[in-house]
PDB file of C-alpha atoms and ligand atoms in Angstrom:
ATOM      1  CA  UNK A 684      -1.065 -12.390  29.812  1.00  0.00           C
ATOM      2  CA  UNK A 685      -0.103  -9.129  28.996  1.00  0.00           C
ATOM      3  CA  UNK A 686       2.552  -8.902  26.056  1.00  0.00           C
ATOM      4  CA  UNK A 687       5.648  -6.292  26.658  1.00  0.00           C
ATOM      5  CA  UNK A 688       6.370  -3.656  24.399  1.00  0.00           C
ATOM      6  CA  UNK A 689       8.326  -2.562  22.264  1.00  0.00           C
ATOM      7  CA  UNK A 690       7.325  -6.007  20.113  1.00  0.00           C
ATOM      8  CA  UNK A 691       7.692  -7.832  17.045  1.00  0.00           C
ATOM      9  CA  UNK A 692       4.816 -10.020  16.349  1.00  0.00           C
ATOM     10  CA  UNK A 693       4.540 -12.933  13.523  1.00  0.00           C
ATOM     11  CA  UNK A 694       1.942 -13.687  12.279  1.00  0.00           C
ATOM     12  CA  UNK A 695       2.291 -17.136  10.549  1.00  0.00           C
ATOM     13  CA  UNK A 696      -0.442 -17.259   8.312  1.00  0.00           C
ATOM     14  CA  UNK A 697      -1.127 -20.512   6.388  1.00  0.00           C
ATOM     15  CA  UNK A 698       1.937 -20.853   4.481  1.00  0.00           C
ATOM     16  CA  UNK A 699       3.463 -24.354   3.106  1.00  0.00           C
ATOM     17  CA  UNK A 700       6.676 -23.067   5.348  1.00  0.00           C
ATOM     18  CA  UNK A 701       4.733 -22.070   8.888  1.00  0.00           C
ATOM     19  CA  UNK A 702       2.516 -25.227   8.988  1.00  0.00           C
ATOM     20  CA  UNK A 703       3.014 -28.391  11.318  1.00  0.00           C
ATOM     21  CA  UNK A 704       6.499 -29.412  12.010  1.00  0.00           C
ATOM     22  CA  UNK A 705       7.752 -26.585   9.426  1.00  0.00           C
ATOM     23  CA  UNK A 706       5.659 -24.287  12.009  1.00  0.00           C
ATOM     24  CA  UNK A 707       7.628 -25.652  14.968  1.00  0.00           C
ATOM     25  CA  UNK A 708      11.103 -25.328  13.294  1.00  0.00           C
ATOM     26  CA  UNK A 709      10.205 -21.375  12.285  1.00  0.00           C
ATOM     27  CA  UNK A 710       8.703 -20.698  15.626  1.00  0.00           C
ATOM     28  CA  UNK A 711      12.031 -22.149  17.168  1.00  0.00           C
ATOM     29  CA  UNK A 712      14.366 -20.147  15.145  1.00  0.00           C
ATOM     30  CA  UNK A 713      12.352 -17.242  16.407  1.00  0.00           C
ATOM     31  CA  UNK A 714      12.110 -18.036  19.589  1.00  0.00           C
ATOM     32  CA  UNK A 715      16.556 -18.274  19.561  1.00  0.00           C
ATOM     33  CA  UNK A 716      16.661 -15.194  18.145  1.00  0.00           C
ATOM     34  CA  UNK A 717      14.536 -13.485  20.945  1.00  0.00           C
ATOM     35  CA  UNK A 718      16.252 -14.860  23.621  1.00  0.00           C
ATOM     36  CA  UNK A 719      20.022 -13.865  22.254  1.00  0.00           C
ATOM     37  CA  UNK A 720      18.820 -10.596  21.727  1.00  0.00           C
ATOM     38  CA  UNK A 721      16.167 -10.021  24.718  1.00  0.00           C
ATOM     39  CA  UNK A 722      13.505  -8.983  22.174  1.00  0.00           C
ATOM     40  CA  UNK A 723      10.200  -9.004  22.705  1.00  0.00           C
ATOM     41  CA  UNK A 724       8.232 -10.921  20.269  1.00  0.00           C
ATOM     42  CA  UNK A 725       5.076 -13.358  20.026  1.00  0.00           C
ATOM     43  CA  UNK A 726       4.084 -15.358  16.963  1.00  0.00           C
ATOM     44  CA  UNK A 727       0.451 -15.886  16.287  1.00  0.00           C
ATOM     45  CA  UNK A 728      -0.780 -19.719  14.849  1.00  0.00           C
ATOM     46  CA  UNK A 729      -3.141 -22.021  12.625  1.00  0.00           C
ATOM     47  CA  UNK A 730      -5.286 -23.175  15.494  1.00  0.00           C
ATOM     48  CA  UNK A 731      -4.081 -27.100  13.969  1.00  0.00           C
ATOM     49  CA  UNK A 732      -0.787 -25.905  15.353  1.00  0.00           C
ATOM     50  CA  UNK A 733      -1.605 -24.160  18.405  1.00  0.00           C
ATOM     51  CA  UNK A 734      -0.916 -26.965  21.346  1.00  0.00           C
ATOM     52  CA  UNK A 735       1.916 -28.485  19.436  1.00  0.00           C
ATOM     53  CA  UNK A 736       4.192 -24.915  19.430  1.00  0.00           C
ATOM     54  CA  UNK A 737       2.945 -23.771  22.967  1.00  0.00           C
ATOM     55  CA  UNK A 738       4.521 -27.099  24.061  1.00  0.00           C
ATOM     56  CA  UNK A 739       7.970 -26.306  22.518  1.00  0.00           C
ATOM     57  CA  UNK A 740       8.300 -22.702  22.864  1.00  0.00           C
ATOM     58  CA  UNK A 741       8.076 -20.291  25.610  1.00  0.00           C
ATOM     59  CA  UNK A 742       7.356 -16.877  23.198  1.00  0.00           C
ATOM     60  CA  UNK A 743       3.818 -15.926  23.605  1.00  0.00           C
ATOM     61  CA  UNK A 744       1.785 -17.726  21.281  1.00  0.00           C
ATOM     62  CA  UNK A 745      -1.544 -16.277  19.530  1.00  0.00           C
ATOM     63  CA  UNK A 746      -4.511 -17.687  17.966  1.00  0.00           C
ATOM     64  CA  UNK A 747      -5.326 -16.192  14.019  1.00  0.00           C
ATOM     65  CA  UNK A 748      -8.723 -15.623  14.925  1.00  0.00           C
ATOM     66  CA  UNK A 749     -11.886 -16.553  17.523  1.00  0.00           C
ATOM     67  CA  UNK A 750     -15.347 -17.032  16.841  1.00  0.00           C
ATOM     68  CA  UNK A 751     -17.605 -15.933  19.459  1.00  0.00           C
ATOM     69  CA  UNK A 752     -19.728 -19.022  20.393  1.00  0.00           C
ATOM     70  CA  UNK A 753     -19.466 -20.052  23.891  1.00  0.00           C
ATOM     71  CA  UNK A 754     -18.303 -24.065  24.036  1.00  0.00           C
ATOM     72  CA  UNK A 755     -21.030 -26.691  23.116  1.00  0.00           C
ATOM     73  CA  UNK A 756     -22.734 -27.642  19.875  1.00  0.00           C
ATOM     74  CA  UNK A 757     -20.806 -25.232  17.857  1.00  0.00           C
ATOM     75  CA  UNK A 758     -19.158 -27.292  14.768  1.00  0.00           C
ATOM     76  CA  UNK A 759     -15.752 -25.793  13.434  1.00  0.00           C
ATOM     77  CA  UNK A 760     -15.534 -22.703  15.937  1.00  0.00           C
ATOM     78  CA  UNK A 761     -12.706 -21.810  17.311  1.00  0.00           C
ATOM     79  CA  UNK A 762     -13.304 -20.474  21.085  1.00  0.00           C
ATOM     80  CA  UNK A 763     -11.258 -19.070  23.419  1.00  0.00           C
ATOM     81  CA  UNK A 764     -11.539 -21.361  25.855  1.00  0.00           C
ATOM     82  CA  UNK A 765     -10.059 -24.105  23.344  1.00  0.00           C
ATOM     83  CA  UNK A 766      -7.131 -21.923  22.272  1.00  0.00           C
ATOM     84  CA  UNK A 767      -6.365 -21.045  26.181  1.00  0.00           C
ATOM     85  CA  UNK A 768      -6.700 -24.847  26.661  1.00  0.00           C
ATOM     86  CA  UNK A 769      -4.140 -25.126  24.027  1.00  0.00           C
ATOM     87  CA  UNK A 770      -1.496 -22.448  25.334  1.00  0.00           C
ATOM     88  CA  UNK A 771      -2.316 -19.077  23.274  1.00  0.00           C
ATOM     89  CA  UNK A 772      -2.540 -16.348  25.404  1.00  0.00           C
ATOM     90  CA  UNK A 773      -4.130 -14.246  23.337  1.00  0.00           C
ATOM     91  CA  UNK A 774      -5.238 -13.651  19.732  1.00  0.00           C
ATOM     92  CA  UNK A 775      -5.491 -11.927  16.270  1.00  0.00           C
ATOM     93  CA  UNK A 776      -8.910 -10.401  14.666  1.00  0.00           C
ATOM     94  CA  UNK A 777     -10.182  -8.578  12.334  1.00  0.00           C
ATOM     95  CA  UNK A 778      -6.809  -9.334  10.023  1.00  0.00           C
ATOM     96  CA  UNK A 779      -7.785  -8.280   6.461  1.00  0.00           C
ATOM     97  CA  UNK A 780      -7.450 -11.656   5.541  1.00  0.00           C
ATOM     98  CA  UNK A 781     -10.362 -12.567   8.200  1.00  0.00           C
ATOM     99  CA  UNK A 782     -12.428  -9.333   8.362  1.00  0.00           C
ATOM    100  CA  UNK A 783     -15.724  -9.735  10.677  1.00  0.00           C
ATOM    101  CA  UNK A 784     -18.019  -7.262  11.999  1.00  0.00           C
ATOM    102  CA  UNK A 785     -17.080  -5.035  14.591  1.00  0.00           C
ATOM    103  CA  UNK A 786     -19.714  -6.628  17.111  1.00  0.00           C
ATOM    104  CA  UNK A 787     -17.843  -9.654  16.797  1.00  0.00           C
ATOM    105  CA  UNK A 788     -13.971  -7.669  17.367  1.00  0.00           C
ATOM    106  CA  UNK A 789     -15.962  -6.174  20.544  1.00  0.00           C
ATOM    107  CA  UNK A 790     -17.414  -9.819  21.771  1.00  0.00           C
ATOM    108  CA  UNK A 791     -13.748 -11.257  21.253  1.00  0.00           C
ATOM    109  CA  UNK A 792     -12.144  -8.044  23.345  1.00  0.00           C
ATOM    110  CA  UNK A 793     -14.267  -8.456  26.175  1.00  0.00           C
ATOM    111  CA  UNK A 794     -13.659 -12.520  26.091  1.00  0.00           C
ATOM    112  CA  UNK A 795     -10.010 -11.841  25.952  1.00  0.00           C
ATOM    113  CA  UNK A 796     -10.588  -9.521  29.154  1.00  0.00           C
ATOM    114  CA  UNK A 797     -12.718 -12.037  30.874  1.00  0.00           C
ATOM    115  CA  UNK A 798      -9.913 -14.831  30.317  1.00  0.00           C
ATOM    116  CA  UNK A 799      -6.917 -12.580  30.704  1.00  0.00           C
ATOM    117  CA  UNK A 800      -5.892 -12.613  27.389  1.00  0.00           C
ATOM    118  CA  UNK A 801      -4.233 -10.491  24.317  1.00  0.00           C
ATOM    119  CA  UNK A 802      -6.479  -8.905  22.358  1.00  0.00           C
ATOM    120  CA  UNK A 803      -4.834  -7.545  19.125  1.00  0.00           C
ATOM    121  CA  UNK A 804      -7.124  -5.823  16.747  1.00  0.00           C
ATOM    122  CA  UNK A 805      -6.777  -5.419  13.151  1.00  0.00           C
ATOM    123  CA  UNK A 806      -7.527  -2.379  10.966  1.00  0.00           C
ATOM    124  CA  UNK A 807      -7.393  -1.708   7.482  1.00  0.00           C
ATOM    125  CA  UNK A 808      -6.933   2.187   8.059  1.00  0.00           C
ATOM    126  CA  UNK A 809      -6.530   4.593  10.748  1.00  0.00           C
ATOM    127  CA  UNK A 810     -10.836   5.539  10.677  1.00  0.00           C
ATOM    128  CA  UNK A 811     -11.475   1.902  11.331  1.00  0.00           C
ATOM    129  CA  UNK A 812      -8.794   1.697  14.004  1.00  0.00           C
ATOM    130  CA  UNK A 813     -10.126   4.498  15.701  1.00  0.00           C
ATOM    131  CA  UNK A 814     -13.678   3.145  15.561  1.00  0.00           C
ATOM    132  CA  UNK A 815     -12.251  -0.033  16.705  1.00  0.00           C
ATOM    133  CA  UNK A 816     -10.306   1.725  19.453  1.00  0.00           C
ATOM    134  CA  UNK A 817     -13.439   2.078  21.471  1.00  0.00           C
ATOM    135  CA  UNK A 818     -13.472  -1.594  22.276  1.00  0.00           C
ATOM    136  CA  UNK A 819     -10.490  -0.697  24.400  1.00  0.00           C
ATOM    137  CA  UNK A 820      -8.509  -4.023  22.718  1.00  0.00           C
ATOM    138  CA  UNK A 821      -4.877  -4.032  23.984  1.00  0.00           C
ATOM    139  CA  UNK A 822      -3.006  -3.766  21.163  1.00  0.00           C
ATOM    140  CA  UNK A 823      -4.497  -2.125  17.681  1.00  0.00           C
ATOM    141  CA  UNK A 824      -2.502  -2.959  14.545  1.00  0.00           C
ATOM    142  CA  UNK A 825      -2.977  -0.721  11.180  1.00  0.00           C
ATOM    143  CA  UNK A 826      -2.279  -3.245   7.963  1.00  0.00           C
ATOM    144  CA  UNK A 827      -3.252  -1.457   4.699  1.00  0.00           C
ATOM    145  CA  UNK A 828      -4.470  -4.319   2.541  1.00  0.00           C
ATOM    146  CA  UNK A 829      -2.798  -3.386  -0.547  1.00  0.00           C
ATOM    147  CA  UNK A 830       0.501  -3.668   0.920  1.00  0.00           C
ATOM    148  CA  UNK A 831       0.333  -7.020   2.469  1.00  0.00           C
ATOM    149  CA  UNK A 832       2.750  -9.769   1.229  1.00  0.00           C
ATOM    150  CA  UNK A 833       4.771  -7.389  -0.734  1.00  0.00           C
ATOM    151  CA  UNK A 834       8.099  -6.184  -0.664  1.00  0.00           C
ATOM    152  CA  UNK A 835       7.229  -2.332   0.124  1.00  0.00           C
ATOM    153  CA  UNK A 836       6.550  -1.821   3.387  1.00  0.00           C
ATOM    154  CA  UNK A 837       4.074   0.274   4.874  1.00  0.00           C
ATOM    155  CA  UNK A 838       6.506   2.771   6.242  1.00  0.00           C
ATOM    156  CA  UNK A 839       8.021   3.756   3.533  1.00  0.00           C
ATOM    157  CA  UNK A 840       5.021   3.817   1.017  1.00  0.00           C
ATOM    158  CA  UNK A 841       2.700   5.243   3.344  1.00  0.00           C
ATOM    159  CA  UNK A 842       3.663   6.789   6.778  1.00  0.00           C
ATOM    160  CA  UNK A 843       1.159   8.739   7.486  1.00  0.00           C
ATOM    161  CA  UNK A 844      -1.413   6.161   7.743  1.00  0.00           C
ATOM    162  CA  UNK A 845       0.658   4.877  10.768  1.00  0.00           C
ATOM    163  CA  UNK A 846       1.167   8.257  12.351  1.00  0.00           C
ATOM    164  CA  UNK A 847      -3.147   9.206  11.613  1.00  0.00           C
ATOM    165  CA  UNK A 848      -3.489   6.019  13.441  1.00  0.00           C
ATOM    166  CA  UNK A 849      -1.376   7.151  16.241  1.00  0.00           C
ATOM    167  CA  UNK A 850      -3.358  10.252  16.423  1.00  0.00           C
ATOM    168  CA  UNK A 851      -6.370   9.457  15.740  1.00  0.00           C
ATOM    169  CA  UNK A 852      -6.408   6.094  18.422  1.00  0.00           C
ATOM    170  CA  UNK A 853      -4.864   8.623  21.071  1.00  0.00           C
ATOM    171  CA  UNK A 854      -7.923  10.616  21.077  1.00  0.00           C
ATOM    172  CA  UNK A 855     -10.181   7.445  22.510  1.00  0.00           C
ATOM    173  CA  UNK A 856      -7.306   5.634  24.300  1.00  0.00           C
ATOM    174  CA  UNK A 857      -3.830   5.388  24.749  1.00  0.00           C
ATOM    175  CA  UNK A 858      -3.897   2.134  23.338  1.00  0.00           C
ATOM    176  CA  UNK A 859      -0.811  -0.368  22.082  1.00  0.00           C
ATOM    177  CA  UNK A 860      -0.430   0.590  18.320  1.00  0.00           C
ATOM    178  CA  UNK A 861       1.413  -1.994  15.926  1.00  0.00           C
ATOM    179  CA  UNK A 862       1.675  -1.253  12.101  1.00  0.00           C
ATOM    180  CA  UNK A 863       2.188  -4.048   9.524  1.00  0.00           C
ATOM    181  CA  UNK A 864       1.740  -4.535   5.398  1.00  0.00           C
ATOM    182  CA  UNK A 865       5.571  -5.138   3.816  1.00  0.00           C
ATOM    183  CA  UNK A 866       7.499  -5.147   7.299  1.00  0.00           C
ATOM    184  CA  UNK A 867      11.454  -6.589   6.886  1.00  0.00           C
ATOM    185  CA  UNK A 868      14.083  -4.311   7.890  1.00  0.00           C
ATOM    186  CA  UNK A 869      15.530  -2.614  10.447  1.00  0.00           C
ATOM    187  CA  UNK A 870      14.519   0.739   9.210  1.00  0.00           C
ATOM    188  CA  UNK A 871      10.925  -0.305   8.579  1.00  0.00           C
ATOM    189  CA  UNK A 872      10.638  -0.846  12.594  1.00  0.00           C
ATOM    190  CA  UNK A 873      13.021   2.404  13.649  1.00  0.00           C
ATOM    191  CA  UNK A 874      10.474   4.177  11.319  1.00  0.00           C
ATOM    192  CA  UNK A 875       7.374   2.508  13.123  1.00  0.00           C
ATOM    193  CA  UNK A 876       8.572   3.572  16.550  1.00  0.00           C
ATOM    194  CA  UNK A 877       9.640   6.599  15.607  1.00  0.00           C
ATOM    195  CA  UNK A 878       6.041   6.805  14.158  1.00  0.00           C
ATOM    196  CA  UNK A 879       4.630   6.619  17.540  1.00  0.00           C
ATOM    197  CA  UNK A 880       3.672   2.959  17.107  1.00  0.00           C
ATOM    198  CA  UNK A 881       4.773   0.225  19.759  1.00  0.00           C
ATOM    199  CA  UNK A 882       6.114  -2.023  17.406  1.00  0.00           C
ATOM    200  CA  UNK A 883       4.986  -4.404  14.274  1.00  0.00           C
ATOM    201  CA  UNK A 884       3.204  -7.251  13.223  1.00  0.00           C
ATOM    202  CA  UNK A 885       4.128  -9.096   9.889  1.00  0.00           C
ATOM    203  CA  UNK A 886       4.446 -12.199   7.891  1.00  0.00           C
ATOM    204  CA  UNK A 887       6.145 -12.964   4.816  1.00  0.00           C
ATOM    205  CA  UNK A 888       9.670 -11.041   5.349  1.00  0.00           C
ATOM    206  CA  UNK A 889      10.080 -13.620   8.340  1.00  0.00           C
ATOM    207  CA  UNK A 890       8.046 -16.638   6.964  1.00  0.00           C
ATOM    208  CA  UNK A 891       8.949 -16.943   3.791  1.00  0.00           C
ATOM    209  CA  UNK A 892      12.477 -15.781   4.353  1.00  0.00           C
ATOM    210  CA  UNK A 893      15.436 -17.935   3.583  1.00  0.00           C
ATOM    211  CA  UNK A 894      17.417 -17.511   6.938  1.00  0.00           C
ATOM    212  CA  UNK A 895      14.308 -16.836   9.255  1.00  0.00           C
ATOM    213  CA  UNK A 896      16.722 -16.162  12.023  1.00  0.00           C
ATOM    214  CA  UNK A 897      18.838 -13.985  10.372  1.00  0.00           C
ATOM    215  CA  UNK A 898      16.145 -12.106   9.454  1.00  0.00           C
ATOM    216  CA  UNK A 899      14.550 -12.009  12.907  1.00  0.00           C
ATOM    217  CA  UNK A 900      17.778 -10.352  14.386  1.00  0.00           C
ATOM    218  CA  UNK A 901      17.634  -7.715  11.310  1.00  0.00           C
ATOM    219  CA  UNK A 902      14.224  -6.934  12.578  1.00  0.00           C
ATOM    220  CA  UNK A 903      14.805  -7.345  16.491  1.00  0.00           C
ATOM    221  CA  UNK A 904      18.187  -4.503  15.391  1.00  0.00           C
ATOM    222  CA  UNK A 905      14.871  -1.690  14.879  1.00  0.00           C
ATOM    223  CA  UNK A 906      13.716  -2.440  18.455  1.00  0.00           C
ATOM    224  CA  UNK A 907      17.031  -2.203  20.235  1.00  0.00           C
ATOM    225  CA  UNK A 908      18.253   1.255  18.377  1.00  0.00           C
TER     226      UNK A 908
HETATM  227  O1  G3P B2418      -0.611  -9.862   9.928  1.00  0.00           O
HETATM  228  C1  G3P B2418       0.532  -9.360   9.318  1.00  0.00           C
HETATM  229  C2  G3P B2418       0.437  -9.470   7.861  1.00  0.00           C
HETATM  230  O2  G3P B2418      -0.818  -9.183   7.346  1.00  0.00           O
HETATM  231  C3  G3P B2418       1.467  -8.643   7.142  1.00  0.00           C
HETATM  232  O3  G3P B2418       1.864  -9.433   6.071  1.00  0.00           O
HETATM  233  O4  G3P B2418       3.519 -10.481   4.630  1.00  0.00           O
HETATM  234  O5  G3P B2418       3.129  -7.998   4.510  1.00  0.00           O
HETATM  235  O6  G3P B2418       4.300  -8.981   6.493  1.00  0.00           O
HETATM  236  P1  G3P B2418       3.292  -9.212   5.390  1.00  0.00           P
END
């Protein structure tokens, strides 16, 4: 499934609040916001959680992460075919949080082609996505690790690593770019488009926010202006 752009993608982490049922209640909020505002956005699960919101919602739904062992004897992997089984139609790697080595983002980019699935990529800086970029994934998305989880985003404290990106991923593909690290306002995704980027992935301004929806139509506001 290919996602449309511009897009705001969430990634839910492993917080207390975007876990189990609290997962299904967040992803629903989301998922009303979306539709009053025909946004585009996707949210991307705990695998534990993966069947259960696919069920409920109809955003696209992502895995967090894929191993690259085929099905079989292969103890606490999490393969694609299982997460397809389960209703993601595509998935994270390479988040900071879950770095592997680039063979494995290129095995999980050509799975995710095989299958027909998202592939979104995830690089610390704008070398890496570049060297990443040659994998041909369909969306790339530049987090700088230091600015995950906090309240500055990555616009605002550094722009230029999202517009290097831009650059830098243009000159091996004309590939989706996302930015993330500190996304939660309107401004933070006018800047990212404006940037060159096709919208943002983040976590903790929607997750751990008080009124997830209200904060979901700030955000969705960036796309539509
Ligand atoms: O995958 C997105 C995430 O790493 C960004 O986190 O909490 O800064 O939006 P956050």
């Amino acid at each position: 499934m290919k996602l449309k752009t511009p897009i705001i993608i969430i990634n839910f982490k492993a917080y207390k609040e975007s876990t189990a049922k609290k997962a299904l209640i967040l992803a629903q909020k989301i998922e009303s916001a979306a539709k009053k505002h025909k946004a585009n956005v996707a949210i991307a699960v705990q695998p534990t959680d993966l069947l259960l919101i696919s069920s409920h919602v109809k955003i696209p739904v992502l895995a967090q992460h894929l191993d690259i062992q085929g099905q079989g004897a292969a103890t606490g992997k999490v393969t694609i075919e299982a997460v397809k089984a389960a209703g993601a139609v595509g998935t994270l790697i390479n988040h900071s949080e879950y770095h592997v080595p680039s063979s494995h983002v290129g095995e999980v980019v050509r799975l995710c082609k095989k299958h027909k699935m998202t592939s979104v990529v995830c690089a610390p800086n704008s070398a890496q996505a570049a060297k990443l970029a040659g994998y041909k994934p369909d969306f790339i998305a530049v987090e700088p690790p230091e600015l995950i989880g906090g309240s500055v985003s990555v616009t605002t404290a550094n722009p230029k690593i999202i517009s290097d990106t831009v650059s830098k991923v243009y000159k091996t593909a004309r590939l989706n770019i996302l930015c993330g690290a500190g996304v939660n306002t309107t401004q933070d995704v006018q800047t990212s488009l404006q940037l060159g980027t096709k919208g943002v992935l983040l976590a903790s301004g929607v997750v751990k926010s008080k009124d997830p929806f209200k904060e979901m139509e700030e955000l969705i506001k960036g796309l539509k202006s």
